[in-house]
PDB file of C-alpha atoms in Angstrom:
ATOM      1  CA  UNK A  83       2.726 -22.529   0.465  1.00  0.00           C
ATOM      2  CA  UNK A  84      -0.780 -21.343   1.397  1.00  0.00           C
ATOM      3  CA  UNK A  85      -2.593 -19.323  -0.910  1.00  0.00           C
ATOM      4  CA  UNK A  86      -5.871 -17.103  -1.298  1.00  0.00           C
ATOM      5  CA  UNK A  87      -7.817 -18.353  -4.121  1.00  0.00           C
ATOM      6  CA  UNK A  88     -10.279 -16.624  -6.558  1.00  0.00           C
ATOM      7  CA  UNK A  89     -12.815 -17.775  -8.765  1.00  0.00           C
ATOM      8  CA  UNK A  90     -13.120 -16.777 -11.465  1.00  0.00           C
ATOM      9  CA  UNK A  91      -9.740 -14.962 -13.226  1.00  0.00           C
ATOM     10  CA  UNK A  92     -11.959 -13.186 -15.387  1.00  0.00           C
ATOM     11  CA  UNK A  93     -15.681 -12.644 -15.759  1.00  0.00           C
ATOM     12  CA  UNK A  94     -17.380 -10.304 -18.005  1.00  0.00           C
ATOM     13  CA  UNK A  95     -21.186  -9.167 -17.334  1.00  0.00           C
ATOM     14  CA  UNK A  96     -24.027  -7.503 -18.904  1.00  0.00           C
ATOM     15  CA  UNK A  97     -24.753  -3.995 -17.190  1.00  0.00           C
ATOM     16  CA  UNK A  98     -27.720  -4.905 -14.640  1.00  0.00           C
ATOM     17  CA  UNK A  99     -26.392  -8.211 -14.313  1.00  0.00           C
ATOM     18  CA  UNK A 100     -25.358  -9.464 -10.948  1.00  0.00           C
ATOM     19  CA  UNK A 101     -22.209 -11.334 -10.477  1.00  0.00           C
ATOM     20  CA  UNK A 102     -20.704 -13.138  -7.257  1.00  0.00           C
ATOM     21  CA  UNK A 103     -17.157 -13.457  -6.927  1.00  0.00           C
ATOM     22  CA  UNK A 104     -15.369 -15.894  -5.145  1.00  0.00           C
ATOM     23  CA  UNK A 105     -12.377 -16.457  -2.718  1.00  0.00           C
ATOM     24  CA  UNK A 106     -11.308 -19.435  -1.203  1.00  0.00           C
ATOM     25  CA  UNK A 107      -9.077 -17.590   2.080  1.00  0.00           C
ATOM     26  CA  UNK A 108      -6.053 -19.392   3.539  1.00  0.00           C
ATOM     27  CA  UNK A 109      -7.163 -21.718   6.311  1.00  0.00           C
ATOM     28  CA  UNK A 110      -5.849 -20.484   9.217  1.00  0.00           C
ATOM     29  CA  UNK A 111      -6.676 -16.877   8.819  1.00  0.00           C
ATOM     30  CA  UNK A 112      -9.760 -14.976  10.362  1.00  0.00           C
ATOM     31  CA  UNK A 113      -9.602 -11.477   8.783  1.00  0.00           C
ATOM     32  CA  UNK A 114     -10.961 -11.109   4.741  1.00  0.00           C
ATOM     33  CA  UNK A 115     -11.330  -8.487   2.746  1.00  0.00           C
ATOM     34  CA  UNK A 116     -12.107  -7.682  -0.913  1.00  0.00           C
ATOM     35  CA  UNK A 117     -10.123  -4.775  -2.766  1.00  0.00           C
ATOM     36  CA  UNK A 118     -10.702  -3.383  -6.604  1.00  0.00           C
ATOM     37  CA  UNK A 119      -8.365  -1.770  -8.477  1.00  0.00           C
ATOM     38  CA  UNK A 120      -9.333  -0.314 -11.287  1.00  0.00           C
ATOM     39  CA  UNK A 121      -7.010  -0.080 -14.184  1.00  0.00           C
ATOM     40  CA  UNK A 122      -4.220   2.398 -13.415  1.00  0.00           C
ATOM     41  CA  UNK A 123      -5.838   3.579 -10.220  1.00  0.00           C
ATOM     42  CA  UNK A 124      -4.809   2.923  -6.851  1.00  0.00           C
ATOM     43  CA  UNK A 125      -5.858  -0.322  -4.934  1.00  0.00           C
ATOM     44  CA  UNK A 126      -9.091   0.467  -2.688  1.00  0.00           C
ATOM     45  CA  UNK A 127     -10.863  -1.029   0.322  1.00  0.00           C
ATOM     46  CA  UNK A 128     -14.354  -1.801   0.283  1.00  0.00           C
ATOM     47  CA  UNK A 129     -14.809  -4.200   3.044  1.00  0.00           C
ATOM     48  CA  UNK A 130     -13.295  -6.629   5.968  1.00  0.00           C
ATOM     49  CA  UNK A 131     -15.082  -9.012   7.333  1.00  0.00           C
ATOM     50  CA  UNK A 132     -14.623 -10.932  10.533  1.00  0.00           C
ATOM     51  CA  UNK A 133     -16.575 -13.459  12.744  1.00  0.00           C
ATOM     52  CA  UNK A 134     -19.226 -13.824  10.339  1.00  0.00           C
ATOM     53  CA  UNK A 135     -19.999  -9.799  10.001  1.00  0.00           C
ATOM     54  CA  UNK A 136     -18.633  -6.722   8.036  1.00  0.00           C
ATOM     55  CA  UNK A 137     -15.867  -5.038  10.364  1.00  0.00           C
ATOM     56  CA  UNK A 138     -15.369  -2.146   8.277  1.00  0.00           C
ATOM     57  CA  UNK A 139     -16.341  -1.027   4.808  1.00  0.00           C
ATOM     58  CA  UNK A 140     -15.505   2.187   2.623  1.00  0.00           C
ATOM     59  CA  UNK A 141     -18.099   4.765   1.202  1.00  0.00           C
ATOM     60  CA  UNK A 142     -17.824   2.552  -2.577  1.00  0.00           C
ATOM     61  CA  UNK A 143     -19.203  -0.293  -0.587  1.00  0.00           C
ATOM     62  CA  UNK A 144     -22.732   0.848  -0.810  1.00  0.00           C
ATOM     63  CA  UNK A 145     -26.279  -1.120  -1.022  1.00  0.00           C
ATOM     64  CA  UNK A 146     -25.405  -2.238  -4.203  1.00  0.00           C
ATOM     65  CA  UNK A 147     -22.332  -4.650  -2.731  1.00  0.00           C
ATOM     66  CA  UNK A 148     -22.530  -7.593  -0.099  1.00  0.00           C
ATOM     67  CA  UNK A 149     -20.344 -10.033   1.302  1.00  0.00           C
ATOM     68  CA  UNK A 150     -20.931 -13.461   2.794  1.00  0.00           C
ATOM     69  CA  UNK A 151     -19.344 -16.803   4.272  1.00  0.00           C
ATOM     70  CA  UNK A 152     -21.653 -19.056   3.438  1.00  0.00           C
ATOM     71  CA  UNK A 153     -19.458 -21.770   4.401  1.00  0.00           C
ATOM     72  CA  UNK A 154     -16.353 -22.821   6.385  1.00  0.00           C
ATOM     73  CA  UNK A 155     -14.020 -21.942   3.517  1.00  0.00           C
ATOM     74  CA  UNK A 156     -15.679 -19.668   1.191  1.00  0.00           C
ATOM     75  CA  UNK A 157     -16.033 -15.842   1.091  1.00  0.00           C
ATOM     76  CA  UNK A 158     -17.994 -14.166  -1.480  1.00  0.00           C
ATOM     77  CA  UNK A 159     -18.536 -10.560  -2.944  1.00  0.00           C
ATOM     78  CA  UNK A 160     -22.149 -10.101  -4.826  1.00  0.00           C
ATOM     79  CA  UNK A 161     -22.162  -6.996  -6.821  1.00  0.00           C
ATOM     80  CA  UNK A 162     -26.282  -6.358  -7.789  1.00  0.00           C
ATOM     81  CA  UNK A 163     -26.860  -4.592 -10.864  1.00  0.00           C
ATOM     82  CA  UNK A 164     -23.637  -4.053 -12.159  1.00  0.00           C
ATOM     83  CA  UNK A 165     -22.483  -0.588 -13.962  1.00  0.00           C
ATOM     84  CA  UNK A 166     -19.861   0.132 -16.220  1.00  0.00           C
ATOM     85  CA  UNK A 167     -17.863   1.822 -13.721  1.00  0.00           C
ATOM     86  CA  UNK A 168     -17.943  -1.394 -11.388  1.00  0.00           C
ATOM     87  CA  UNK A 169     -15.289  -2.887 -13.921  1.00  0.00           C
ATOM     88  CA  UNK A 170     -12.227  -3.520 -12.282  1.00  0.00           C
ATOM     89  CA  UNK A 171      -9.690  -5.968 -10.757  1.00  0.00           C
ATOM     90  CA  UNK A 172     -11.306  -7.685  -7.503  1.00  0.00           C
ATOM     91  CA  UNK A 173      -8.526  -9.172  -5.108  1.00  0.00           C
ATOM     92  CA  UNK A 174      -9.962 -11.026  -2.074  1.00  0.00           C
ATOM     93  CA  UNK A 175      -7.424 -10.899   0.450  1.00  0.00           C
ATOM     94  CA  UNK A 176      -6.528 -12.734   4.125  1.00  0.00           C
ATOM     95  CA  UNK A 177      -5.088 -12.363   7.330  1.00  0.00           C
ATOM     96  CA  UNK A 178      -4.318 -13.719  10.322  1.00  0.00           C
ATOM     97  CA  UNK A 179      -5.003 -10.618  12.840  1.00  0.00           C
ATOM     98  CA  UNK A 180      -6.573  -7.315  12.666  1.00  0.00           C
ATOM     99  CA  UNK A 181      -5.858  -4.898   8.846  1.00  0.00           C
ATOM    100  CA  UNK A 182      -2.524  -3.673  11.099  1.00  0.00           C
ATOM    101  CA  UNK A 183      -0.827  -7.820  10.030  1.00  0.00           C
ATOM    102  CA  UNK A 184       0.059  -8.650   6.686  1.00  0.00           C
ATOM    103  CA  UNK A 185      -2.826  -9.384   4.514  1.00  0.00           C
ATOM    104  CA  UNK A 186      -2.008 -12.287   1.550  1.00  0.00           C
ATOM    105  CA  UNK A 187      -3.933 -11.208  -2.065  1.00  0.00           C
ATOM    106  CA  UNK A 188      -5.873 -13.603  -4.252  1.00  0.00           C
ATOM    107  CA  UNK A 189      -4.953 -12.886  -8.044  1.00  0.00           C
ATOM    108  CA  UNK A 190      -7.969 -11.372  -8.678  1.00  0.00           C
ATOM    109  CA  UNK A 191     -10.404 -11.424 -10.517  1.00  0.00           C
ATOM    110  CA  UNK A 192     -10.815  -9.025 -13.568  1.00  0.00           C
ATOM    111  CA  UNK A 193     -14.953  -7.874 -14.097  1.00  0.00           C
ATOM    112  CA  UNK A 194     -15.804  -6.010 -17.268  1.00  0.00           C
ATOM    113  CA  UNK A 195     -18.986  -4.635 -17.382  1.00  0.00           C
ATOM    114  CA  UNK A 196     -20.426  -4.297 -20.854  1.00  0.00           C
TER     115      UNK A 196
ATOM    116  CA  UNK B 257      -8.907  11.193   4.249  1.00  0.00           C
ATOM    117  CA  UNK B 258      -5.833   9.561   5.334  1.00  0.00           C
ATOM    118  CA  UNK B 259      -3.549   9.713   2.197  1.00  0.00           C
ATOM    119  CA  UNK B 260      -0.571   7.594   1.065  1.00  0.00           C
ATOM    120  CA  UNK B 261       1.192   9.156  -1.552  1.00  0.00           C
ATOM    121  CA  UNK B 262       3.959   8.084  -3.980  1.00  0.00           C
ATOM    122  CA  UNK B 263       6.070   9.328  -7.116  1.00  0.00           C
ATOM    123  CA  UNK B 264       4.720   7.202  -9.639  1.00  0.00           C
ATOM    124  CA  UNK B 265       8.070   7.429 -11.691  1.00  0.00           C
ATOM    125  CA  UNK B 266       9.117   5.773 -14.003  1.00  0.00           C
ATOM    126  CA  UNK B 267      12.168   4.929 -11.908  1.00  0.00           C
ATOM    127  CA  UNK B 268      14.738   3.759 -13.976  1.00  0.00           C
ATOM    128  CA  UNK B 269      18.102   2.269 -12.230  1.00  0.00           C
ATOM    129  CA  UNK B 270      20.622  -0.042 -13.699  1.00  0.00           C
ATOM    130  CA  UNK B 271      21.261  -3.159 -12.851  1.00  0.00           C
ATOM    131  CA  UNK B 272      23.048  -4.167  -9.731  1.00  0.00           C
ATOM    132  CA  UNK B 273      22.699  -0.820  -8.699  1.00  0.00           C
ATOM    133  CA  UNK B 274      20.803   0.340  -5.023  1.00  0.00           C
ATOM    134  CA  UNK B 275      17.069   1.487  -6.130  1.00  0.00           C
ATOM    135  CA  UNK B 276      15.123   3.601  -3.965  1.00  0.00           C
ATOM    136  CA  UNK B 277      11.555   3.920  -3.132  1.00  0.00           C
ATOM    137  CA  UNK B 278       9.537   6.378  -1.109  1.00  0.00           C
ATOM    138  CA  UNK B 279       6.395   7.443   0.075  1.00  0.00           C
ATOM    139  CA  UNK B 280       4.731   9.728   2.428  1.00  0.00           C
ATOM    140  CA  UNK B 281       1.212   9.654   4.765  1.00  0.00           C
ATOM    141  CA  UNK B 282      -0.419  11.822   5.933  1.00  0.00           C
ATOM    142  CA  UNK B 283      -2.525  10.293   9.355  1.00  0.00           C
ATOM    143  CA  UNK B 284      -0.231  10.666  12.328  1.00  0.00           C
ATOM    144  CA  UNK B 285      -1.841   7.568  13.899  1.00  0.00           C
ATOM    145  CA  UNK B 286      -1.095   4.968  11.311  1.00  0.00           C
ATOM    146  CA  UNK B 287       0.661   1.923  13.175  1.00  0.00           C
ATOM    147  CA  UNK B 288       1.493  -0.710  10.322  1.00  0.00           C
ATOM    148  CA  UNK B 289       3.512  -0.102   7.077  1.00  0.00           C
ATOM    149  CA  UNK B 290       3.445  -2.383   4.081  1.00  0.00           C
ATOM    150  CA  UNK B 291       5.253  -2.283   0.536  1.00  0.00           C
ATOM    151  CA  UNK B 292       3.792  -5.240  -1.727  1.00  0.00           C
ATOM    152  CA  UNK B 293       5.374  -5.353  -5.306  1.00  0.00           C
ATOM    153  CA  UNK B 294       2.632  -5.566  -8.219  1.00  0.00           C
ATOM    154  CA  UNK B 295       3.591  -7.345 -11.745  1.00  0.00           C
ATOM    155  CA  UNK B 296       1.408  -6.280 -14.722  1.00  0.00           C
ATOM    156  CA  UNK B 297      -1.879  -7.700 -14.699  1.00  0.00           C
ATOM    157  CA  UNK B 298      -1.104  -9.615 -10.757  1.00  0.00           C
ATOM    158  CA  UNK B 299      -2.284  -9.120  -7.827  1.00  0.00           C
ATOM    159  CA  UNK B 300      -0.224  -7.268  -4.836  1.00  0.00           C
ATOM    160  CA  UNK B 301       2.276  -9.575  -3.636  1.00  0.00           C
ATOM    161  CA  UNK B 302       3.777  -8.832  -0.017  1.00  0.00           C
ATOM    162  CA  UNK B 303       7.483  -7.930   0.314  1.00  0.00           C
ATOM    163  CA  UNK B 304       8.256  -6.173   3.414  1.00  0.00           C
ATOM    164  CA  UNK B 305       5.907  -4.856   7.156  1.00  0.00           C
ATOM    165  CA  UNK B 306       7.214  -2.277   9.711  1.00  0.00           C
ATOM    166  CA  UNK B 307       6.188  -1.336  12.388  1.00  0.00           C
ATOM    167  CA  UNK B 308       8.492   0.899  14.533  1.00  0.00           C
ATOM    168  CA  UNK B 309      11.075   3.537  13.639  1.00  0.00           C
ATOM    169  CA  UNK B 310      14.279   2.256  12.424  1.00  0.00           C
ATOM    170  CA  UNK B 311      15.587   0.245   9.602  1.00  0.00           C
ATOM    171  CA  UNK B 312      14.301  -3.509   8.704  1.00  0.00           C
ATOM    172  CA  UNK B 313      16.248  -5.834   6.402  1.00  0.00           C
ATOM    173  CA  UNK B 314      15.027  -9.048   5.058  1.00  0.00           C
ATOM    174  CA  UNK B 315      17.253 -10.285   2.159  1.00  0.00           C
ATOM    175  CA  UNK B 316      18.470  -7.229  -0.611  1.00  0.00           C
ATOM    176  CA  UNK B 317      15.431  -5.399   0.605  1.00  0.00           C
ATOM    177  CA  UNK B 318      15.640  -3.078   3.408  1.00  0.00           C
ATOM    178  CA  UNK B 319      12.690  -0.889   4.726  1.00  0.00           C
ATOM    179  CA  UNK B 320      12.636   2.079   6.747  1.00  0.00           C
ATOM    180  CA  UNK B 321       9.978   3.929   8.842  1.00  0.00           C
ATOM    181  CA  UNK B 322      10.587   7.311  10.296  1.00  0.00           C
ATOM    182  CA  UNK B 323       7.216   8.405  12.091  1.00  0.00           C
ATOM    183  CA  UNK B 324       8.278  12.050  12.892  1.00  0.00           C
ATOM    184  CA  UNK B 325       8.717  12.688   9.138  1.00  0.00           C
ATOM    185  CA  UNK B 326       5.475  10.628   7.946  1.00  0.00           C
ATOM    186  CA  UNK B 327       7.834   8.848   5.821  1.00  0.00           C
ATOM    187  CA  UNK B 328       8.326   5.356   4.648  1.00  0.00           C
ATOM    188  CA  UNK B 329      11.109   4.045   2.106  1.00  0.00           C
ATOM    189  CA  UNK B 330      12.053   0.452   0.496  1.00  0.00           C
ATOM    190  CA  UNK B 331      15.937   0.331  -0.536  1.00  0.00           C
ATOM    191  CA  UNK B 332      16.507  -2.533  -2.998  1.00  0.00           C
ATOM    192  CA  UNK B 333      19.961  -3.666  -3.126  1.00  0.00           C
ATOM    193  CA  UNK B 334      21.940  -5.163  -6.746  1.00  0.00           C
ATOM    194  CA  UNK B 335      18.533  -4.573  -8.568  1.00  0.00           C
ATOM    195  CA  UNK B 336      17.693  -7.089 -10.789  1.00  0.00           C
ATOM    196  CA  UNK B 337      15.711  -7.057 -14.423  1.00  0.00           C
ATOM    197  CA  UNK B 338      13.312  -9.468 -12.453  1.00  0.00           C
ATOM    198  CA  UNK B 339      12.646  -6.451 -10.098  1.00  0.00           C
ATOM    199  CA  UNK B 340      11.037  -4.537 -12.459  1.00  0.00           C
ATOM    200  CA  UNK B 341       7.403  -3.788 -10.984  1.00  0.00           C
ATOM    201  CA  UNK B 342       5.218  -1.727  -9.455  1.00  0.00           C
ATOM    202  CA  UNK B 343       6.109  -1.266  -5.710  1.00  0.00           C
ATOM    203  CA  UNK B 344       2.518  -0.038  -3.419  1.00  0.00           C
ATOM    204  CA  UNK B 345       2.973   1.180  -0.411  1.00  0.00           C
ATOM    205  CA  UNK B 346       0.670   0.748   2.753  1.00  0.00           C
ATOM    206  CA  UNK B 347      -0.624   1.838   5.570  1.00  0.00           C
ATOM    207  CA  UNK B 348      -3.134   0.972   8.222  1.00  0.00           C
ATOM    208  CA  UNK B 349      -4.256   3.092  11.064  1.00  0.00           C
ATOM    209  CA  UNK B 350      -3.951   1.441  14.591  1.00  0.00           C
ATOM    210  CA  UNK B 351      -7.777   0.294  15.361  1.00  0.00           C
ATOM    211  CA  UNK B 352      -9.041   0.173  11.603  1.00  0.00           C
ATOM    212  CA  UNK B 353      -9.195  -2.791   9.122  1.00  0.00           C
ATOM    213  CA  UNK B 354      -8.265  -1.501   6.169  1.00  0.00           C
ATOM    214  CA  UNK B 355      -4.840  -0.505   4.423  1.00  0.00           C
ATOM    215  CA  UNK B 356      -4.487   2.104   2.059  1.00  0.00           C
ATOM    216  CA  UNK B 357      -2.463   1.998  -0.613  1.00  0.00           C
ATOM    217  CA  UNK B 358      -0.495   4.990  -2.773  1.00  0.00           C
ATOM    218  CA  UNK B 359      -0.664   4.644  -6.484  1.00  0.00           C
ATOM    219  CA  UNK B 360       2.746   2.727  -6.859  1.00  0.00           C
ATOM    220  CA  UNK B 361       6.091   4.136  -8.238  1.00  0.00           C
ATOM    221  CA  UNK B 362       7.048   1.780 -11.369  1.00  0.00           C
ATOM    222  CA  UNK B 363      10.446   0.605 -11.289  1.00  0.00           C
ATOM    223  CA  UNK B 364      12.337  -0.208 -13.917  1.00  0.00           C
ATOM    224  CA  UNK B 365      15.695  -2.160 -14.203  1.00  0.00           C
ATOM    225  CA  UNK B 366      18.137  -1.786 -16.902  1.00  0.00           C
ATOM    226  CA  UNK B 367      20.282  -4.815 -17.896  1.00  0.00           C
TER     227      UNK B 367
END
């Protein structure tokens, strides 16, 4: 069965640092996204992307995020100068239409910030 | 802010009994409604979409939708230990890309 991939499961980071994670989405979708969830919180949006550009983002996905494609099958998030507060779960997530289908998760990756 | 809001329980049913999840929104013009079932430590995992009023069954789960009420709920039928998660629920907004999700209601599933 098709799966969304992350790389990697768990990364941990100097505060400052930045860190890339990355999501390998299932081949026939168009529609990614990334999602945090920071422990015992809710899961939140930060961004979708489609046809090579952000389709919507929230108001945590600020200067200090960005997303690319920078191939075929990979979709990355780059966090710059990572704060404590930026630790979390990171799910990259798929889909084949618009956020209104069923969107598959990744299993995440968990970022500490030290 | 369009809000999706849950009883985060403990919910504690016994097994092979009917368990019963809810959760309210609070945008009128939210169009898709998810409920994904989280392990400790996983990622969301999807169990159920609906999209119109009415009742949807797929298996021992069965989801309803009533749009008048702003109100969503996932009936699991002869709970299992195995159940024993956290159930999100989700909505998107017709014409938006993102789903928001309430905080979860934690079920639990006594043998």
């Amino acid at each position: 069965e098709p799966e969304v991939t992350q790389t990697p499961s768990h990364q941990v980071t100097q505060m400052g640092q930045e860190v890339i994670l990355r999501c390998v989405p299932i081949s026939n979708h168009l529609y990614f996204y990334w999602y945090r969830q920071i422990l015992g919180q809710k899961v939140e949006f930060l961004v979708s992307f489609y046809n090579n550009e952000i389709s919507e983002k929230s108001e945590i996905f600020d200067d200090q995020f960005s997303v690319e494609r920078p191939d075929g099958s990979n979709f990355t998030l780059k966090i710059r100068s990572t704060k404590l507060e930026d630790s979390a779960m990171y799910f990259c997530a798929s889909s084949v239409e618009q956020g209104g289908t069923e969107a598959f998760f990744g299993q995440g990756t968990r970022l500490t910030v030290v | 802010q369009k809000e999706v809001e849950q009883n985060s329980g403990p919910l504690s049913v016994p097994e092979g009994a009917i368990a019963s999840l809810n959760c309210t929104y609070s945008d009128r013009g939210s169009q898709s409604f998810f409920w994904y079932r989280q392990y400790s430590g996983k990622s969301p995992e999807l169990i159920m979409s609906i999209y119109s009023n009415g009742d949807k069954e797929d298996g021992r789960f069965t989801a309803q939708l009533n749009k008048a009420s702003q109100y969503v709920s996932l009936l699991i039928r002869d709970s299992q230990p195995s159940d024993s998660a956290t159930y999100l629920c989700a909505v998107n907004s017709g014409g938006y890309q993102k789903v928001t999700f309430g905080i979860g209601t934690k079920l639990q599933v006594i043998p």
